[in-house]
Coordinates of C-alpha atoms in Angstrom, one line a residue:
X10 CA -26.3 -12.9 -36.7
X11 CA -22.7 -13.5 -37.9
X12 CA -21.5 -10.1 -37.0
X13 CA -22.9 -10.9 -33.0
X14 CA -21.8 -14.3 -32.8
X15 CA -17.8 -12.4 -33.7
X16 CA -19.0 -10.0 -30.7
X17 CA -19.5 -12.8 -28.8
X18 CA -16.6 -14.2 -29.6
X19 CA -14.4 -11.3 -29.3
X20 CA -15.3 -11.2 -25.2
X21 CA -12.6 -14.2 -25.0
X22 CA -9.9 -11.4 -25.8
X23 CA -10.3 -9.9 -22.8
X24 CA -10.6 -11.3 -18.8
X25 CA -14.3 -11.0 -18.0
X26 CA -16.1 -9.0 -15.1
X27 CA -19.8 -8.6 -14.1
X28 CA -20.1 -5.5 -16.5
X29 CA -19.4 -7.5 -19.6
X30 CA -21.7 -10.3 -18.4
X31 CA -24.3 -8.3 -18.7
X32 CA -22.9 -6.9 -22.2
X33 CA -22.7 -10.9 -22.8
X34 CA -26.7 -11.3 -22.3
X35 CA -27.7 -8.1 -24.1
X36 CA -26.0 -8.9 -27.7
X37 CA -27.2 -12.8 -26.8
X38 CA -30.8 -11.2 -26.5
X39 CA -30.1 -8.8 -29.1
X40 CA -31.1 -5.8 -26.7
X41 CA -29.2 -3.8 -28.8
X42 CA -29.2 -5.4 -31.8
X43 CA -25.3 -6.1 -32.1
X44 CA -23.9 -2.9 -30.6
X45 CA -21.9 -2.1 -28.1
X46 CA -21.3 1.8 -27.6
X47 CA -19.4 3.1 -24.5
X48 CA -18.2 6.5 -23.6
X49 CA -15.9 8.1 -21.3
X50 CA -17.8 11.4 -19.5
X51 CA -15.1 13.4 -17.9
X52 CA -16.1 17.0 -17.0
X53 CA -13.3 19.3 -17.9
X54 CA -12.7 20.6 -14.6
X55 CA -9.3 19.6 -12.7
X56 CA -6.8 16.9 -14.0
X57 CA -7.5 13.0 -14.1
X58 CA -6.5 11.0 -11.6
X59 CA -5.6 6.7 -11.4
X60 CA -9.2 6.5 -10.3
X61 CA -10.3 7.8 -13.6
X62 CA -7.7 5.8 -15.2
X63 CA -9.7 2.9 -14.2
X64 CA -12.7 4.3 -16.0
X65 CA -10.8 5.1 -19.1
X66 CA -9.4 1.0 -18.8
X67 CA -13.2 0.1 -18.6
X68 CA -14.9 2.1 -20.7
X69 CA -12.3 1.8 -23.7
X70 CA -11.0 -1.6 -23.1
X71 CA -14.6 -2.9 -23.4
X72 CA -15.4 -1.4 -26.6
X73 CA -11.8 -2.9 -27.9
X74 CA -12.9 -6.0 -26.2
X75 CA -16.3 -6.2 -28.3
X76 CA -15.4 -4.4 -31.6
X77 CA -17.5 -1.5 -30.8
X78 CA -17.2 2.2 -29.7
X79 CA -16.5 4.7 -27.2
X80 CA -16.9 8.1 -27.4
X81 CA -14.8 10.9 -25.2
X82 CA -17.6 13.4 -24.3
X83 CA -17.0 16.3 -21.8
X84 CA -19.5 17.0 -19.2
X85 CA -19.3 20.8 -19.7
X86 CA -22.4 21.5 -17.9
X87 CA -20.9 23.8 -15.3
X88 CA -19.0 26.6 -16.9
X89 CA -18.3 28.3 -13.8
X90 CA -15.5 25.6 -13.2
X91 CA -14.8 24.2 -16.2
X92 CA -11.4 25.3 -18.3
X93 CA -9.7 24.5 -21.5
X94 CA -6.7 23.7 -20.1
X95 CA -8.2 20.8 -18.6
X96 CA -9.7 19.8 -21.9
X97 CA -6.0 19.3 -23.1
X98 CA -4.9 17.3 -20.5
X99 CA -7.7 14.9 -20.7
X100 CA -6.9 14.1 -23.9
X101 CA -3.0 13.3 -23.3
X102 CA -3.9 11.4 -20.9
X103 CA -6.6 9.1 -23.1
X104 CA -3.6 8.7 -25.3
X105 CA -1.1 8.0 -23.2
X106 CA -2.9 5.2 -22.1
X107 CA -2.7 3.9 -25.1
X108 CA -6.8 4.2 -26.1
X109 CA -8.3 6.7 -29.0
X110 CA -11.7 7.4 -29.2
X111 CA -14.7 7.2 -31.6
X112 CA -15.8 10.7 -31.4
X113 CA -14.9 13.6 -29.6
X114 CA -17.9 15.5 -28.3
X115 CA -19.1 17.6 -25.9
X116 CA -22.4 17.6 -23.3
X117 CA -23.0 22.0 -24.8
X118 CA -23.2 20.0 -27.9
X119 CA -27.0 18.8 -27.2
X120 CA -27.9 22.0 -25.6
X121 CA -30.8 23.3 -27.8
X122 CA -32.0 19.6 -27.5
X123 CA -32.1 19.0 -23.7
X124 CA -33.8 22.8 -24.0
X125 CA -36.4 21.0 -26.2
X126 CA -36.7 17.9 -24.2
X127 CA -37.2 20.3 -21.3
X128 CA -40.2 22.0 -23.0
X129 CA -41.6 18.6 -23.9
X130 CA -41.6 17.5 -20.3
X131 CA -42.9 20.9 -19.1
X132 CA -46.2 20.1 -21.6
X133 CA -46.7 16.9 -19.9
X134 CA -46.9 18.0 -16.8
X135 CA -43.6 16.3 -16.0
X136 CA -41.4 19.8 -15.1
X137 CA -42.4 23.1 -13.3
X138 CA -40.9 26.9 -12.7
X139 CA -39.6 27.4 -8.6
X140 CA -39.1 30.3 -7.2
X141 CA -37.4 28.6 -3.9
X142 CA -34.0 29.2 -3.5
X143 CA -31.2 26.3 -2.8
X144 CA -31.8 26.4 0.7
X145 CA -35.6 26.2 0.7
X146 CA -35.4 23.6 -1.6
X147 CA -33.0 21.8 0.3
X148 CA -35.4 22.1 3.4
X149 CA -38.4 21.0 1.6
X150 CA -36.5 17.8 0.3
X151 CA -37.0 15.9 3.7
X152 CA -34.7 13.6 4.9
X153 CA -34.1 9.8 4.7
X154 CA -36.6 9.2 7.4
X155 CA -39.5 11.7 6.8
X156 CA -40.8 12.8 3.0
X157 CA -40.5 15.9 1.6
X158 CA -42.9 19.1 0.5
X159 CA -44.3 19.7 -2.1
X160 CA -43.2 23.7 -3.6
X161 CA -46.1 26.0 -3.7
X162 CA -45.0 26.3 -7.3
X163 CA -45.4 23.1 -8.0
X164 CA -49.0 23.1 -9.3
X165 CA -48.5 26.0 -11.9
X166 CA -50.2 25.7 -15.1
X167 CA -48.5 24.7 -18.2
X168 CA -48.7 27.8 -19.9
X169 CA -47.3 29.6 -16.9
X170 CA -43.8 27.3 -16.8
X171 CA -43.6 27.5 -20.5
X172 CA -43.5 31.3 -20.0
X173 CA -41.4 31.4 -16.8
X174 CA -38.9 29.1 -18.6
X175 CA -38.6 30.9 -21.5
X176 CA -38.1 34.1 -19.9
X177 CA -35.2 32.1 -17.8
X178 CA -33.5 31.4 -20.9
X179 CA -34.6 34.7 -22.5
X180 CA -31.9 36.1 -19.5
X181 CA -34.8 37.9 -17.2
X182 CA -33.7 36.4 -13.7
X183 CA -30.9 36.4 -11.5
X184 CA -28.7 33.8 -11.1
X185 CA -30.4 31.7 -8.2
X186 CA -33.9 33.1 -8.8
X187 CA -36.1 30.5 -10.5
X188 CA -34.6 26.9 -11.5
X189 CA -36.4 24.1 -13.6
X190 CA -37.6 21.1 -11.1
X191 CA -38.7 17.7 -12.8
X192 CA -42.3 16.7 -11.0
X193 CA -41.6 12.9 -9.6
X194 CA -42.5 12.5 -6.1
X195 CA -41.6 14.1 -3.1
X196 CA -42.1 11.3 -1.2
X197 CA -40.1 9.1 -2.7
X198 CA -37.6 6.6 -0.7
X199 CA -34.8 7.7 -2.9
X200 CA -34.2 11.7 -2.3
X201 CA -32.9 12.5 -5.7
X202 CA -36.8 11.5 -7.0
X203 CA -37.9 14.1 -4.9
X204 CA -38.3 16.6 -7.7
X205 CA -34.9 17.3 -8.5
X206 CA -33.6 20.4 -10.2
X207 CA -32.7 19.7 -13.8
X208 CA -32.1 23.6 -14.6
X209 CA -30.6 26.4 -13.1
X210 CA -29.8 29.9 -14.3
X211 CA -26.2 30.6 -14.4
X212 CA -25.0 33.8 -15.9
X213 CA -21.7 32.5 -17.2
X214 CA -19.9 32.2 -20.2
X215 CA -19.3 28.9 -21.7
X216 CA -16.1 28.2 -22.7
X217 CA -18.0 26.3 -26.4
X218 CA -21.1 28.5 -26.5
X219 CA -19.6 32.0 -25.2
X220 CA -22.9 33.9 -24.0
X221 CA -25.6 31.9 -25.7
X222 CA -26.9 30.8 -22.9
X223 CA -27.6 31.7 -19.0
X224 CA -29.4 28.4 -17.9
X225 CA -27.3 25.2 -18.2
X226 CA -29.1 22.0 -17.1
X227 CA -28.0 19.9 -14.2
X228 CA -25.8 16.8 -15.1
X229 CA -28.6 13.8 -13.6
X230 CA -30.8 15.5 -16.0
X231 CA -28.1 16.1 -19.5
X232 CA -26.6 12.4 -19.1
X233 CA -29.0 10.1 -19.7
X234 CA -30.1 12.3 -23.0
X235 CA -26.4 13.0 -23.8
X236 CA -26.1 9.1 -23.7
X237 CA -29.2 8.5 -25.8
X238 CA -28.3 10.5 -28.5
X239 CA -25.2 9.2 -29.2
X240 CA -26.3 5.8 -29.7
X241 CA -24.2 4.7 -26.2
X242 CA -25.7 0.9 -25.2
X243 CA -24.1 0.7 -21.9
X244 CA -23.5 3.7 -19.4
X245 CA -20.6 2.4 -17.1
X246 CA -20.5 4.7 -13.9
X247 CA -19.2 4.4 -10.7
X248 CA -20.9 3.4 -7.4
X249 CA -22.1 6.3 -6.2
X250 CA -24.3 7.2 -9.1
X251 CA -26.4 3.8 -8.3
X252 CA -28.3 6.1 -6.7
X253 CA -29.2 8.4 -9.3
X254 CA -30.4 5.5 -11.7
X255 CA -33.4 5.7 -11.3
X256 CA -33.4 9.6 -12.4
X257 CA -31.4 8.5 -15.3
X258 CA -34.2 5.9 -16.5
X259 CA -37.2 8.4 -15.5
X260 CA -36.1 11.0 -17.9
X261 CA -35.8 8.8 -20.5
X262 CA -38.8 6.9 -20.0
X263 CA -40.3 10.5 -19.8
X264 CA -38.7 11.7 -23.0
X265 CA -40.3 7.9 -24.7
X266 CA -37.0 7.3 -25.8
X267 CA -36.9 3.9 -27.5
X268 CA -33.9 1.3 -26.6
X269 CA -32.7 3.6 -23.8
X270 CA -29.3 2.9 -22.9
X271 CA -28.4 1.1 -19.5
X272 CA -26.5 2.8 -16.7
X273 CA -24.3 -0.3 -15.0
X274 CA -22.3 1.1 -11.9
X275 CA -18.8 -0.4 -10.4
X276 CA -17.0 0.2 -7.5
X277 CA -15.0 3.2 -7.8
X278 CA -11.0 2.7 -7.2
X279 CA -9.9 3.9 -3.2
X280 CA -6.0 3.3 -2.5
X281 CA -3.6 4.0 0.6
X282 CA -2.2 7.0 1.4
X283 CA -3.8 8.6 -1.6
X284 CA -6.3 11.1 -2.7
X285 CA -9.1 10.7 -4.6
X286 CA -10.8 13.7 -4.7
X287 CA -10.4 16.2 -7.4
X288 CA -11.5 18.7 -5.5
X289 CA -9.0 18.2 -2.7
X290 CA -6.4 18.1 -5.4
X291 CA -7.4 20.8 -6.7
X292 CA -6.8 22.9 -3.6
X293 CA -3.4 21.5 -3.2
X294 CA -2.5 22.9 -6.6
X295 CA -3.8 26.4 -5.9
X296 CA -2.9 26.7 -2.5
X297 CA 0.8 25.6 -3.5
X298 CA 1.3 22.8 -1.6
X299 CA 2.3 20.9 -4.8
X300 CA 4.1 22.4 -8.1
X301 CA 1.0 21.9 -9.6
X302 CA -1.2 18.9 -11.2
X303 CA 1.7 17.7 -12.6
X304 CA 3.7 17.4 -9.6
X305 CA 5.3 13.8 -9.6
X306 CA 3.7 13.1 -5.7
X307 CA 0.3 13.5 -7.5
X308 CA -2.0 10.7 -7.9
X309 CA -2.9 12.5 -11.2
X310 CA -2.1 10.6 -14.1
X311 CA 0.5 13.8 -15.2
X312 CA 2.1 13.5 -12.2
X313 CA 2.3 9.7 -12.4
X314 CA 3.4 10.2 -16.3
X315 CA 6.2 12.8 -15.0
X316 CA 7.0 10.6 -12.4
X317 CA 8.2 7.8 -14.8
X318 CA 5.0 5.3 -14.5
X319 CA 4.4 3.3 -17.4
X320 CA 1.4 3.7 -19.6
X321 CA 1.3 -0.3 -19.7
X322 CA 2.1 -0.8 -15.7
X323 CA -0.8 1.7 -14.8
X324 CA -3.0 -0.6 -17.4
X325 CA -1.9 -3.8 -15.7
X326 CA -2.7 -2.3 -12.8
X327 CA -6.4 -1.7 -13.4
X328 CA -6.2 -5.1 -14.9
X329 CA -5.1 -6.6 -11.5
X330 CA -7.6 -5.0 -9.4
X331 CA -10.2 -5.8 -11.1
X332 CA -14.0 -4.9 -11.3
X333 CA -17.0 -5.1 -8.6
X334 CA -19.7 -4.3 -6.9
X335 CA -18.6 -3.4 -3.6
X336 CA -16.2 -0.5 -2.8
X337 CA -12.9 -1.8 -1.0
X338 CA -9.1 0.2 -0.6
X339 CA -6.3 -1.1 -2.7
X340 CA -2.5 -1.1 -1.3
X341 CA -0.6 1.3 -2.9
X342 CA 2.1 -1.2 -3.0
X343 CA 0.5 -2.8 -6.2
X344 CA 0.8 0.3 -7.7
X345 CA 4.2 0.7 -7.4
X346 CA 4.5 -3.7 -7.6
X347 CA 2.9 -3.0 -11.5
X348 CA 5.5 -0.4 -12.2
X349 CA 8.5 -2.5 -11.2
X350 CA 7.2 -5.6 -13.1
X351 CA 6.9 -3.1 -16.2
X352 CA 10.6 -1.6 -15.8
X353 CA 12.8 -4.1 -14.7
X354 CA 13.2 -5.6 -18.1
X355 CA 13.1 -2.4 -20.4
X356 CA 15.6 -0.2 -18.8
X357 CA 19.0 -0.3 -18.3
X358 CA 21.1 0.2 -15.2
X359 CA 23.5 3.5 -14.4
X360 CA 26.1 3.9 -11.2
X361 CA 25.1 6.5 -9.2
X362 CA 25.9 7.2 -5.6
X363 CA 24.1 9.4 -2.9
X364 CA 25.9 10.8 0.2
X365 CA 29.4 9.9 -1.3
X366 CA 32.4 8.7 0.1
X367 CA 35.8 9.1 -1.7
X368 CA 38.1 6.1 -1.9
X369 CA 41.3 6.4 -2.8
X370 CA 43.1 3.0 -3.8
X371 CA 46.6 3.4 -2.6
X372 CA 48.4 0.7 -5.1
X373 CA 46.7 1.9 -8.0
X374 CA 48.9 3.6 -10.7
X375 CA 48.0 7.3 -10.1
X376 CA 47.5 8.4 -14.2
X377 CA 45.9 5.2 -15.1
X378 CA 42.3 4.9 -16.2
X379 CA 40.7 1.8 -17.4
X380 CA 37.6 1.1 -19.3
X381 CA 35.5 -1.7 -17.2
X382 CA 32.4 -3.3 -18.4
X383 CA 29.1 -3.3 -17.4
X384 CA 26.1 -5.2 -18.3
X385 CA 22.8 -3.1 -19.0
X386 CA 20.6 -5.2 -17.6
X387 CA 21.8 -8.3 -15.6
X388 CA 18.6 -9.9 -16.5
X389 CA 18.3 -9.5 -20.3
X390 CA 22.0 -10.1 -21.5
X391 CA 20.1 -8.6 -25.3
X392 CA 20.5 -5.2 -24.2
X393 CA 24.3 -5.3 -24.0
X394 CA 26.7 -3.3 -21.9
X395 CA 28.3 0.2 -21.6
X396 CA 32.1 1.1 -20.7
X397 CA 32.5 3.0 -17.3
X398 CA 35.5 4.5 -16.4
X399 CA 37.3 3.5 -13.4
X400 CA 40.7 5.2 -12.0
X401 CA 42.9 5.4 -8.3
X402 CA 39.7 7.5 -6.8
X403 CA 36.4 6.3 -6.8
X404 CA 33.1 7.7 -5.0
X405 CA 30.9 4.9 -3.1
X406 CA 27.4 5.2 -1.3
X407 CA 27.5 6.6 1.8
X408 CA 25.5 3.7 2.8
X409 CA 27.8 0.7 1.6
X410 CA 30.4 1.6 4.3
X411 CA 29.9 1.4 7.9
X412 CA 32.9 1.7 10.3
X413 CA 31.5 -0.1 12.9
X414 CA 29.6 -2.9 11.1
X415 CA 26.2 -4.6 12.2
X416 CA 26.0 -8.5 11.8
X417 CA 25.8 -9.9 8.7
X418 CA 27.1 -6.1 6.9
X419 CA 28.8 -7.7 4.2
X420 CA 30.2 -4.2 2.5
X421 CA 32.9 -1.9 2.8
X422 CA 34.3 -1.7 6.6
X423 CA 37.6 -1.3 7.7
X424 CA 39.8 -4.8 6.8
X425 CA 36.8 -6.0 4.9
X426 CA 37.2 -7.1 1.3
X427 CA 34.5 -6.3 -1.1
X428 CA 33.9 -6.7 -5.1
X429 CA 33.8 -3.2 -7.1
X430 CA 30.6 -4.6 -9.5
X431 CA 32.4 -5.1 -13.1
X432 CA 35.9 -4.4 -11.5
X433 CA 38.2 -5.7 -8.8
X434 CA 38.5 -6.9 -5.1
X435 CA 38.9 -4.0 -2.8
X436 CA 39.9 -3.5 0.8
X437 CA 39.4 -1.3 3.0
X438 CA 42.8 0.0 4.9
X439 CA 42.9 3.1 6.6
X440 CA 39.9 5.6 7.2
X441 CA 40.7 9.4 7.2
X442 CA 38.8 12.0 9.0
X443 CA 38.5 15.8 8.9
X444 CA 39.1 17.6 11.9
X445 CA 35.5 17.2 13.2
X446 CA 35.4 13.7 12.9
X447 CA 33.4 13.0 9.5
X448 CA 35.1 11.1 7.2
X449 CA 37.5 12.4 4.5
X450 CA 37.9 9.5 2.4
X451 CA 38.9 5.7 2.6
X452 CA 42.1 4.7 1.5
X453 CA 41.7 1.2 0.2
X454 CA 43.8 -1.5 -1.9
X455 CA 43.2 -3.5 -5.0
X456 CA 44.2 -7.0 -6.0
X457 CA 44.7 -6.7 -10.3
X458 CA 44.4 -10.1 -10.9
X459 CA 40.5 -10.2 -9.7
X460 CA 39.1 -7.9 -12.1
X461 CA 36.1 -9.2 -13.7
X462 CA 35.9 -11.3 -16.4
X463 CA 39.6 -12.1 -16.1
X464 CA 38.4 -15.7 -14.4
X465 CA 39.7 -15.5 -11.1
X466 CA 38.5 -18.0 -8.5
X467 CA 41.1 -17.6 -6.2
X468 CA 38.6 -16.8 -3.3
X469 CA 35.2 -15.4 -2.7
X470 CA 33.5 -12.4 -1.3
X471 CA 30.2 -11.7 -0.3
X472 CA 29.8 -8.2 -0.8
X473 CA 29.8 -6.4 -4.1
X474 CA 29.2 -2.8 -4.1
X475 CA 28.6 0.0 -7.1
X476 CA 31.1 3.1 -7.7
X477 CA 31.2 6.0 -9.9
X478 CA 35.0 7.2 -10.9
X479 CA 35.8 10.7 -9.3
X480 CA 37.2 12.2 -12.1
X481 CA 35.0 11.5 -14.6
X482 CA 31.8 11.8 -12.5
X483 CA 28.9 14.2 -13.3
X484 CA 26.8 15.7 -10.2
X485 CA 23.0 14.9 -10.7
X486 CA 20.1 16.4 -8.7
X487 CA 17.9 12.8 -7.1
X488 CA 14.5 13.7 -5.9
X489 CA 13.0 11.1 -3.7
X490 CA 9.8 10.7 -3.0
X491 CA 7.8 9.5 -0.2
X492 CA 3.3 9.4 0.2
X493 CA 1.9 12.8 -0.3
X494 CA -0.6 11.6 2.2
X495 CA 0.0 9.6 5.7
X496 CA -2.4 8.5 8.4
X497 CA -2.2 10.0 11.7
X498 CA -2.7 8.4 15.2
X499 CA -6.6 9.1 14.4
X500 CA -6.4 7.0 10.9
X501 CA -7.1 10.0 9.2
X502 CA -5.1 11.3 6.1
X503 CA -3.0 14.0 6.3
X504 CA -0.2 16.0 4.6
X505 CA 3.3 14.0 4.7
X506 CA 5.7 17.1 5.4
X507 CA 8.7 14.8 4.4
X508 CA 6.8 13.7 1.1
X509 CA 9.9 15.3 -0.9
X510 CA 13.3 15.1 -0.1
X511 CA 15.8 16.6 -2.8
X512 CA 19.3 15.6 -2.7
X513 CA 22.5 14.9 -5.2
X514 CA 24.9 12.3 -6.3
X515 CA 27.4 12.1 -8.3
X516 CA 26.5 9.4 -11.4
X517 CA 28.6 8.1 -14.0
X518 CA 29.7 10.2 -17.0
X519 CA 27.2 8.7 -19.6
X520 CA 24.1 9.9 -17.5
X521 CA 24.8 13.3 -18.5
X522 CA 23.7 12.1 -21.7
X523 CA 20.1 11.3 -20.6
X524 CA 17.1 12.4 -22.0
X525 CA 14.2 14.0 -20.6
X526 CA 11.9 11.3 -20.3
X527 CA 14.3 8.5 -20.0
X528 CA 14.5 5.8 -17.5
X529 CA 16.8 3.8 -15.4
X530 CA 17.8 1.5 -13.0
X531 CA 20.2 3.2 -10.7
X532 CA 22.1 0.6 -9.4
X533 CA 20.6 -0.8 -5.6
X534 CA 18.6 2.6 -5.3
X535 CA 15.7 1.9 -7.5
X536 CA 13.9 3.0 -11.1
X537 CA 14.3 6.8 -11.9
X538 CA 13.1 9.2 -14.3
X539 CA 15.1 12.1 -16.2
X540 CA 12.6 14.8 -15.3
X541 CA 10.6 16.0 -18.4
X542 CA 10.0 20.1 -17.0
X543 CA 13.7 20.4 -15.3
X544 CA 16.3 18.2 -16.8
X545 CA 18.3 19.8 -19.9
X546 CA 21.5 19.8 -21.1
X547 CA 23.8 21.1 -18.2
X548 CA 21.9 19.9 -15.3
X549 CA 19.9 16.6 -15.1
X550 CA 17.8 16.0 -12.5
X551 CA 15.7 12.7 -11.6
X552 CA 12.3 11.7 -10.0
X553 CA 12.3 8.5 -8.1
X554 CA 10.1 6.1 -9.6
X555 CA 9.6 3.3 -7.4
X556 CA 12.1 1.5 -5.6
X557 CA 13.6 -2.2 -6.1
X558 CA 12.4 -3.7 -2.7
X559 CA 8.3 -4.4 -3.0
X560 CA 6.0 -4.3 0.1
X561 CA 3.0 -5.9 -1.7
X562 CA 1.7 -9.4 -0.9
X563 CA -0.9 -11.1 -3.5

């Protein structure tokens, strides 16, 4: 009684949804005596995605929230798409996350079981041999408005399936040829009661059993006794399994399992301009579209990890959002809001400039280089600041001059004073152009007795603007990124063709000394990401995290 009443108690460490209401009641009622037991059933065929990120949230955060359990178990029921590779990138993922689980196992793991259970329900009458094949049994189902058929193999005797299945597993018939049905009702409201298939003959080797077997059983048909074995007390799904409960409870009910665990289902995560099918991604990967499942664009937790999201801002994100009942699309913009909230006070900021203009400051002593400095982070004053060099020529952004400025431009234009950010006041004299018009470089002025930090309050200007020194400056690779997926005229998602747009800058010298992995602020450009497959140590390159502005509105 102690031990629930700490359960209990334990739910206050965590915010509260619908799902652990219910949890709430059933250790109040003692449904499960004082367990909780989830598990996370991914099946090991294409990479996870931020949808399933909000199922690994779920399912582990509520057995942290409730001193209980979860189990990773792969749904390897399907061998014909299922690879080891995806195995292995499941599991970083888990971790990354920042969750371990209980137990690692596998659905091939209760095999010779759910072959058992399949012979018990054959002997009550509850499962049959068909000889149909996937389109006649399709045809016989009915639809939502009529019933189905019954199979004219439905009514075979006992001793006849017991044979026929043996002889399936025995290897005797083709793939396709005879498949296992449970016997429900074919006239049941809910098609999947209309005698569904729970086992099908598949002549392919399993990546954990090799050749052992040639029938695998259907997944509606191995989770609920996958689930039952391992003790789980609460079966957390997504919507559209809601469904398929009732399956789920008839074979156990069938099987007489006592305490049978309870399938809850929750609305399944939908956001803008994004994917959400792993099939889909999957051709995008094969067909080349992306560098692969990785590829930062991805809504794949690698290709969020590679492009510099946060293990703790994809968490706070699934916080944020939530858990329900009823399916609704998310704004991608909270995303990318949970990801800027994470960074902006753990990294530090870096010059860098993109589509760079040379300035030349006329009065400044032509051999002379000073050391300025520059705060890491303007808003946490605890992580210090770095020395940047800074001589007579400079590089700026190509977008912080403009020689014909718009109202209220407040940066470099001819006759315009500006700040250099940890140096001096500049002005802009005299632009110089190439012979077909573009600009050369700027030829500006500086006034020594405003560099920064000296005190100077003479005047005021309302610009301030970054810079990287030109002889000193290393030349980066930026990758920028916009939505894989856009909506045309129609609403419907399709390919963004500008998605990815590579280009270079020149950054200051102590960039060169990034890690893959590591993250910055790139001064008024946004949060990037030393690339973890292509930066080393001659040429970094960096993936765009998220920018500084934030479209989302609470």
């Amino acid at each position: 009684m102690a031990d629930t009443e700490n359960k209990t108690a334990g739910a206050a460490e965590g915010a509260s949804n619908f799902i652990h209401n219910i949890i709430d009641q059933d250790l109040q009622s003692h449904k499960y005596g004082d367990r909780v037991h989830t598990r996370f059933p991914p099946e090991p065929n294409g990479y996870l995605h931020i949808g399933h990120a909000k199922s690994i949230c779920l399912n582990f955060s509520t057995a942290e929230k409730y001193h209980g359990k979860c189990n990773l178990r792969y749904d390897d029921t399907n061998p014909v798409k299922e690879d080891m590779e995806y195995v292995d990138a499941i599991e970083e993922d888990v971790k990354w996350l920042g969750f371990q689980w209980d137990k690692r196992l596998w659905a091939s793991d209760y095999f010779d079981k759910m072959y058992e259970f399949a012979v018990r329900l054959i002997k009550k009458g509850s499962a049959f041999v068909c000889d149909l094949n996937a389109d006649q049994i399709r045809e016989y189902r009915g639809t939502l408005k009529e019933p189905g058929k019954e199979s004219p193999y439905r009514n075979r005797s006992v001793e006849e399936n017991l044979k026929l299945f043996e002889e399936m597993k025995e290897g005797k018939y083709k793939d396709g040829e005879k498949v296992l049905r449970a016997k429900i009702d074919m006239a049941s409201p809910n098609i999947n009661m209309r005698d569904p298939v729970i086992y099908r003959i598949s002549h392919t080797e399993h990546h954990n059993t090799g050749g052992k077997y040639c029938i695998y059983p259907m997944y509606d048909y191995a989770h609920p006794i996958e689930d039952a074995i391992e003790g789980i007390t609460h079966s957390i799904c997504t919507l559209e399994f809601e469904d398929h409960r009732p399956l789920y409870d008839w074979v156990l009910k069938e099987l007489e399992w006592e305490a049978p665990p309870q399938q809850i289902e929750f609305a399944r995560l939908n956001l803008t301009n994004t994917v959400m099918s792993k099939r889909h991604l999957k051709s995008l990967v094969d067909d080349g579209v992306v560098e692969g499942w990785d590829d930062p664009r991805m809504p794949t937790i690698a290709g969020l990890r590679r492009r510099g999201y946060t293990p703790e801002s994809i968490r706070d994100f699934c916080e944020r959002i939530g858990v329900s009942k009823a399916n609704s699309t998310v704004d991608v913009a909270l995303l990318e809001h949970c990801v800027r909230e994470d960074l902006k006070e753990k990294v530090e900021s870096r010059n860098v400039v993109e589509d760079p203009i040379k300035i030349v400051i006329t009065n400044y002593p032509e051999e002379q280089t000073e050391e300025m400095e520059i705060e890491n982070n303007r808003a946490v004053p605890e992580m210090g600041s770095r020395m940047v060099p800074f001589s007579r020529e400079l590089y700026v952004d190509g977008a912080d001059f403009m020689e014909e400025p718009i109202k209220k431009y407040f940066r470099l234009f001819p006759g315009n004073e500006v700040r250099f950010k940890g140096a001096y006041f500049i002005t802009c004299n005299e632009v110089i152009k190439n012979e077909d018009g573009s600009i050369k470089e700027l030829h500006c002025t500086y006034d020594p007795q405003t560099r920064s930090g000296s005190g100077f309050e003479g005047r005021k200007v309302k610009g301030t603007i970054h810079w990287v020194d030109a002889k000193t400056a290393v030349k980066i690779k930026i990758r920028n990124y916009d939505y894989l997926m856009i909506e045309n005229e129609e609403g419907q998602q399709i390919l963004n063709p500008d998605s990815l747009n590579e280009t270079w800058g020149y950054a200051e010298p102590s960039v060169m000394e990034a890690q893959p992995g590591e993250r910055f602020q790139f001064f008024r450009h946004g949060y990037y990401i030393a690339d973890t497959k292509l930066t080393n140590e001659n040429e970094k390159v960096f993936n765009k995290i998220v920018g500084l502005k934030s479209s989302w509105k609470k």
